[in-house]
Short mmCIF file of C-alpha atoms in Angstrom, two decimals:
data_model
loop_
_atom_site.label_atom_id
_atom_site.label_comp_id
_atom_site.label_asym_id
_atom_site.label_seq_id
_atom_site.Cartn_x
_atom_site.Cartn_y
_atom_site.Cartn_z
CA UNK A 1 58.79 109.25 119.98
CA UNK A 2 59.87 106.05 121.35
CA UNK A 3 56.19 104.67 120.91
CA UNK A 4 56.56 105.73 117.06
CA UNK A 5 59.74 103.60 116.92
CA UNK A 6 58.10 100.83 118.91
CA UNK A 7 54.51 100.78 116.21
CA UNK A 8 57.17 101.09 112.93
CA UNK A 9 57.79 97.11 113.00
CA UNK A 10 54.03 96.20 113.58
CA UNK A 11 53.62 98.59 110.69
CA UNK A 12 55.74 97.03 108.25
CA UNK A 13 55.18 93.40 109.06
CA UNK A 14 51.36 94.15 108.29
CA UNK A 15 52.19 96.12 104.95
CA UNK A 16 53.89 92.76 104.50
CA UNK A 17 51.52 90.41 105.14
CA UNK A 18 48.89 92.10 103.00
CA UNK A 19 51.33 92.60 99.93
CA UNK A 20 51.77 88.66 100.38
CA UNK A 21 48.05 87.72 100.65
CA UNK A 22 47.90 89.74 97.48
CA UNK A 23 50.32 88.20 95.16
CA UNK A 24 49.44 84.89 96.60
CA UNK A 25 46.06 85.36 95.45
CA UNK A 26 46.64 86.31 91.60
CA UNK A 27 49.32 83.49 91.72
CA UNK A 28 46.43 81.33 92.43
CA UNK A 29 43.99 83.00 90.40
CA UNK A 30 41.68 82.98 93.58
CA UNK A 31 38.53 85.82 93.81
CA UNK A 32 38.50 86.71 97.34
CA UNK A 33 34.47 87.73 96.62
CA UNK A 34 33.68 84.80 95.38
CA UNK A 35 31.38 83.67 98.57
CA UNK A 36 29.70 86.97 97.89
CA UNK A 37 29.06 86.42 94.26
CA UNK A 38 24.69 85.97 93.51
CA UNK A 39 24.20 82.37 92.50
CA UNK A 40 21.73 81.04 90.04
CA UNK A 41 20.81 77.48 89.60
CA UNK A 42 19.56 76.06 85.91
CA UNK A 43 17.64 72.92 86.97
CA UNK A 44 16.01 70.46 84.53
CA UNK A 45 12.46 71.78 83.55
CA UNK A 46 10.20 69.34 83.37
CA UNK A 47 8.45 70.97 79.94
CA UNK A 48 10.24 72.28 77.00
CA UNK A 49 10.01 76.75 77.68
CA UNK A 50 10.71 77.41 73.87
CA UNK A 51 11.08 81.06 73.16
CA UNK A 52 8.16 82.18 74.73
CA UNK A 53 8.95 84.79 78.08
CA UNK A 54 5.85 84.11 79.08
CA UNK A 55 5.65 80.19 79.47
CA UNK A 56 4.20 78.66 82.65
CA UNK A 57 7.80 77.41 83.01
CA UNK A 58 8.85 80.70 84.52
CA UNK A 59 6.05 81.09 86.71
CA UNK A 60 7.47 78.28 88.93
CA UNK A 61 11.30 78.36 88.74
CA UNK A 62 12.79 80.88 91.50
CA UNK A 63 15.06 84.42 90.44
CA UNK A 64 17.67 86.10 91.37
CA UNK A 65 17.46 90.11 91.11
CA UNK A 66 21.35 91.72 90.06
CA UNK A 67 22.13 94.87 90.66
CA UNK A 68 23.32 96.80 87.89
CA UNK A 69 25.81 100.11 87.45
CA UNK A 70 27.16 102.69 84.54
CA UNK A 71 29.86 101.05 82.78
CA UNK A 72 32.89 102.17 84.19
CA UNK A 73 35.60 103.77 81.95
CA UNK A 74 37.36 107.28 81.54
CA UNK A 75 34.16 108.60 83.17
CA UNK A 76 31.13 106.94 83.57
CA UNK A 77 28.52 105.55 80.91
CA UNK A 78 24.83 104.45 80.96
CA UNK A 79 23.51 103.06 83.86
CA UNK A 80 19.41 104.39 83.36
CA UNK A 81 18.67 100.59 84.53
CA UNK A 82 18.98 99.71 88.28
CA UNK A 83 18.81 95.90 88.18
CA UNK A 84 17.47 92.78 86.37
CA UNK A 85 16.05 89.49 87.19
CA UNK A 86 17.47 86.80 85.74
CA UNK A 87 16.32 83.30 85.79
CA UNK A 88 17.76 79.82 84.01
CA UNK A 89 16.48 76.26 82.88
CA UNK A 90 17.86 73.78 80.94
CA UNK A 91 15.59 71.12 78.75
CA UNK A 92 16.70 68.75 76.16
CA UNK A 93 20.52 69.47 76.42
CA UNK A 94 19.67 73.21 75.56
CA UNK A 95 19.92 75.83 78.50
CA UNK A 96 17.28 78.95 78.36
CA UNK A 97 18.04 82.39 80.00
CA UNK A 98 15.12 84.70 81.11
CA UNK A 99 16.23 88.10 81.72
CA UNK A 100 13.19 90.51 82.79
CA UNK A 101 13.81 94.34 84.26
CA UNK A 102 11.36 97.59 84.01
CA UNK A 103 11.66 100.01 80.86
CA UNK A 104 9.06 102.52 80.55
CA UNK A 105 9.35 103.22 76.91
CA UNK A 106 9.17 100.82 74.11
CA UNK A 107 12.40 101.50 71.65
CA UNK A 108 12.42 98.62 68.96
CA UNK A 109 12.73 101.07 66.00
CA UNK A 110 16.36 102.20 64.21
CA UNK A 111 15.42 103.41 61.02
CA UNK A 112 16.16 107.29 62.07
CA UNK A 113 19.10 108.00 62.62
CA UNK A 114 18.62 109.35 66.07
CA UNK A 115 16.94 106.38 67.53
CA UNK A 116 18.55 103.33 69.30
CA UNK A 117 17.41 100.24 70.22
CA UNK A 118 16.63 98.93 73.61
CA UNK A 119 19.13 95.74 74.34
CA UNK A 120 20.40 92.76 76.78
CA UNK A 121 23.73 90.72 76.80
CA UNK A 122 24.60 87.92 78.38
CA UNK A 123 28.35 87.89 78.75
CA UNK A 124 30.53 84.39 79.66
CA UNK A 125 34.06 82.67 79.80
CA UNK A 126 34.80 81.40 76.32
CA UNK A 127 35.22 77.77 76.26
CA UNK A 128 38.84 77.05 77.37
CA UNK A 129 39.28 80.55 79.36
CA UNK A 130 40.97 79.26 82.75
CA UNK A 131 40.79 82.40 84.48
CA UNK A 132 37.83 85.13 85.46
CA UNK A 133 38.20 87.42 82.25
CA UNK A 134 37.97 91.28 82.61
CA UNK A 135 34.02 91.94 82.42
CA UNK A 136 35.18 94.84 80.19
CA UNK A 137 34.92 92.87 76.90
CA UNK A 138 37.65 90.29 78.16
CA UNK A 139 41.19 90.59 77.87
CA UNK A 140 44.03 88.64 76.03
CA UNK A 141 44.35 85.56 77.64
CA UNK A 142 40.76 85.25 78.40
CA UNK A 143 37.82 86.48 76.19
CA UNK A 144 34.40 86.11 76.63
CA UNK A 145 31.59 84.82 74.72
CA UNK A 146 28.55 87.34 74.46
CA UNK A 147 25.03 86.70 73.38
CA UNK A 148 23.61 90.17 72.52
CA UNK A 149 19.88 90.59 72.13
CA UNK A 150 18.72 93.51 70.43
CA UNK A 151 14.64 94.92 70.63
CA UNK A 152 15.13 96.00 66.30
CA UNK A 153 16.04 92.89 65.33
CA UNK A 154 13.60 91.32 67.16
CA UNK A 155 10.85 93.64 65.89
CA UNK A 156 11.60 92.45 62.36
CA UNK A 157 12.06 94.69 59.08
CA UNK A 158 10.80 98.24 59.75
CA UNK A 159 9.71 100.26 56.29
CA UNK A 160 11.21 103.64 56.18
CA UNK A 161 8.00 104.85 54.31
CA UNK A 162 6.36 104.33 57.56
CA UNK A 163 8.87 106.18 59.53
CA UNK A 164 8.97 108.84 56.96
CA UNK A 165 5.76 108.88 56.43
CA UNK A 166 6.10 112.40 56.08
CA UNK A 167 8.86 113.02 53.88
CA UNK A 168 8.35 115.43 50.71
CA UNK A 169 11.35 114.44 48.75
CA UNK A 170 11.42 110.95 48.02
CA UNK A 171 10.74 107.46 49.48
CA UNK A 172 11.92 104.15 48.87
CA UNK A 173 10.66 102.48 45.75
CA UNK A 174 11.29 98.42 46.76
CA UNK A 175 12.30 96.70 49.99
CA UNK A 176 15.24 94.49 48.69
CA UNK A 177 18.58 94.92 50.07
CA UNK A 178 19.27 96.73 46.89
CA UNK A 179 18.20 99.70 48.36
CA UNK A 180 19.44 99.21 52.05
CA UNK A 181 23.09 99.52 51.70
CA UNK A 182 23.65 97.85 55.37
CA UNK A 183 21.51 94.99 54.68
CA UNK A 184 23.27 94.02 51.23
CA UNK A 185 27.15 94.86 52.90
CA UNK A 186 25.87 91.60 55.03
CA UNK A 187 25.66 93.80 58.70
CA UNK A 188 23.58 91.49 60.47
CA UNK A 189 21.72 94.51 62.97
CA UNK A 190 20.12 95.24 59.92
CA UNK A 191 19.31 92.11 58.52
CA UNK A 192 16.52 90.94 61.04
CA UNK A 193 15.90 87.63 59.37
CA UNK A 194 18.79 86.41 61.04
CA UNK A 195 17.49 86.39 64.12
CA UNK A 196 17.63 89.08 67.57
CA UNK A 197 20.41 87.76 68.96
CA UNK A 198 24.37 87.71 67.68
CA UNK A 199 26.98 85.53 69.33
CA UNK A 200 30.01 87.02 69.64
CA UNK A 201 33.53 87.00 70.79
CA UNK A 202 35.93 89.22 72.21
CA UNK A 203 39.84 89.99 73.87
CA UNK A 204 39.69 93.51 74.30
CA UNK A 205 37.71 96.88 73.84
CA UNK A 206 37.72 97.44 69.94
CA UNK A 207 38.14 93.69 69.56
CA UNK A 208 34.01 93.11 69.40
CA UNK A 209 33.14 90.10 66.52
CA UNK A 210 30.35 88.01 65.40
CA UNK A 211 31.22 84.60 65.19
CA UNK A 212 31.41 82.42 62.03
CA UNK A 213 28.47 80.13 63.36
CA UNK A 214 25.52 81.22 65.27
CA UNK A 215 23.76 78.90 67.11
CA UNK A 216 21.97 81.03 70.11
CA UNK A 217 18.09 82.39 69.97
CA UNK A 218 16.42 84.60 71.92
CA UNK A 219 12.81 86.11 71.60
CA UNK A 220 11.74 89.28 73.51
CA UNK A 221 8.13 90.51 74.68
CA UNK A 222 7.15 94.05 75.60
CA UNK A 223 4.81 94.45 78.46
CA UNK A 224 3.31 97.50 80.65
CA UNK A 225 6.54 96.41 83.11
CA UNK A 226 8.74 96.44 81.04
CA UNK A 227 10.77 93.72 78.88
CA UNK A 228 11.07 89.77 79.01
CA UNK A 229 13.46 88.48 77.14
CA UNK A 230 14.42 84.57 76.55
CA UNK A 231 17.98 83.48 75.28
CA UNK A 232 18.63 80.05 74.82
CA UNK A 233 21.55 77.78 73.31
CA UNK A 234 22.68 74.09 73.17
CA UNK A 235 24.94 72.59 75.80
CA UNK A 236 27.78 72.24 73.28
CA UNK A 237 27.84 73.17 69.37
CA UNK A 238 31.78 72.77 68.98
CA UNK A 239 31.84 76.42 68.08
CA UNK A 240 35.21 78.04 68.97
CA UNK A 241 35.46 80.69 71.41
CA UNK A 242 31.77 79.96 73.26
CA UNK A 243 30.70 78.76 76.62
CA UNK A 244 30.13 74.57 76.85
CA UNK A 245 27.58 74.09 79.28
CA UNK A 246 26.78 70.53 81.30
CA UNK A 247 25.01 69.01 84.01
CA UNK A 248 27.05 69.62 87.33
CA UNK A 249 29.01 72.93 85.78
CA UNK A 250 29.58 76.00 87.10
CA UNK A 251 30.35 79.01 85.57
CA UNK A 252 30.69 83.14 85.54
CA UNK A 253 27.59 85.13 83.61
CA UNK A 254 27.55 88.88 83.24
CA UNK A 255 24.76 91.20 82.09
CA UNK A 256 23.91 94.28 80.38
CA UNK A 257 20.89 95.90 79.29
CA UNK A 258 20.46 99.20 76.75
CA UNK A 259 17.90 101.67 77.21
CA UNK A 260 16.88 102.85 73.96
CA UNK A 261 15.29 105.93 74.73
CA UNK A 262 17.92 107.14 76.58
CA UNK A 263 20.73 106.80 73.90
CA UNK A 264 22.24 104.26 75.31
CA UNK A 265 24.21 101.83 72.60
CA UNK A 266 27.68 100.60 72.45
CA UNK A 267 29.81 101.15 75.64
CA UNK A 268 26.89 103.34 77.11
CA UNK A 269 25.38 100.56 79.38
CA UNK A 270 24.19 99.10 82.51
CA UNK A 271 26.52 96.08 83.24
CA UNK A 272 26.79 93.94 86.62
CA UNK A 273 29.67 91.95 88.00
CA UNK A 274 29.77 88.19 87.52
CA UNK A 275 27.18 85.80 89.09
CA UNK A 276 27.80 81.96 89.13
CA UNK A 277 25.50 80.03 87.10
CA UNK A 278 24.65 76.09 87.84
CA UNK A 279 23.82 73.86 85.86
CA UNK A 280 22.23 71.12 87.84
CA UNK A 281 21.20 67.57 86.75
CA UNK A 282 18.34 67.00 89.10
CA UNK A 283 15.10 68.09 88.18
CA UNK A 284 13.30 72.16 88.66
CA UNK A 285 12.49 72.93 91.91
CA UNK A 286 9.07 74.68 91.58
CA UNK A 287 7.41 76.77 93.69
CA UNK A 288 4.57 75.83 95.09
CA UNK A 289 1.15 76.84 93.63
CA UNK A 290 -0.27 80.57 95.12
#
């Protein structure tokens, strides 16, 4: 008993100490994981990668693999992809993104009702945020700028009489938006001439929106392994609410990837944590010739 009596102090100044670490942490806004956060580096390539996922660019700049897990929630969601390699250049003043990562089925095609598209995000700090946002979709006093690339939209237009090639009712007499009610409302998943990939903002879950301006590209290519996928953006377009990016910076980057075939869409994802991106002035290291 008296040893109990004697341990009770040590106890409590320990409890202490820990509850003080704590608060003196989110006063400071400090991530006690941060020297265990994967790093990538964006050096200076010395040719232009354009869209392509399969330049000779990527051949010689080094990766980093991420893990990846269900998005967490009320229960889990998702999660049918285990990682994806992610690699980063920047040329011109505009910074490219190539995200690859193994999908055995091919799902580029919406126009049924049942199918969804395979997918990748990129997820950052919006320009001003002075604190490591939630990776759940941000929060209030930080949200997040998200580049979402889509496999539909990057297939281009798909004609129903082709996916209904069967049908013995009726079929679709013209191809205009007249007749595709999404297209003419202005929803841009369904209006693939505006590109794969949507910039968009957001504080909160149910707080998901396109931005006025989009400025970021992004191409994708289907292989026997899987996808490739190349997103790329200016430094700075003075569009509210989006990452700046510039030689010498550092900042968070998130992913998440959508398998199709396994309908996942919305909130039913893969995601990782944050990884620090750098943006270095000096030229690409390459790797030396196998």
């Amino acid at each position: 008993m008296l040893n109990k009596i004697r341990r009770r102090p040590r106890v409590l100044l320990a409890l202490l100490a820990a509850l003080s670490f704590g608060a003196l942490l989110q006063f400071t806004d400090t991530n006690p994981a941060v020297s265990q956060t994967l790093a990538l580096t964006a050096y200076e390539a010395p040719d232009d990668p354009g869209l392509d996922p399969q330049s000779a660019v990527w051949d010689k700049v080094n990766s980093i693999r991420v893990p990846l897990t269900a998005q967490a929630g009320t229960y889990a969601a998702g999660g049918s992809i285990a990682t994806i390699r992610a690699q980063a250049v920047h040329h011109g003043g505009k910074v490219f993104i190539r995200l690859t990562w193994a999908d055995g089925t091919l799902d580029d095609a919406t126009t049924k009702v049942e199918d969804f598209a395979d997918g990748v995000a990129v997820e950052f700090p919006a320009s001003g945020t002075s604190k490591i946002p939630s990776l759940c979709m941000g929060q209030a006093d930080a949200a997040v700028n998200i580049w979402h690339w889509r496999a539909d939209s990057n297939a281009g237009f798909q004609d129903p009489n082709v996916a209904y090639g069967g049908s013995l009712v009726d079929f679709y007499p013209d191809t205009s938006p007249l007749f595709y009610t999404a297209r003419e409302a202005g929803n841009p998943y369904a209006n693939p001439e505006l590109g794969p990939v949507q910039s968009l903002t957001s504080k909160a879950f149910g707080e998901l929106a396109a931005l006025a301006i989009q400025d970021v590209s992004g191409k994708g290519s289907y292989t026997a392994d899987g996808w490739q996928v190349v997103i790329a953006r200016n430094f700075s377009t003075g569009n509210p609410s989006t990452v700046t990016f510039s030689p010498n910076a550092k900042m968070d980057m998130a992913f998440a990837v959508w398998d199709g075939s396994k309908e996942e869409r919305n909130g039913r994802k893969a995601v990782s944590q944050f990884v620090t991106l750098s943006v270095a002035s000096s030229p690409a290291y390459l790797k030396p010739e196998s």
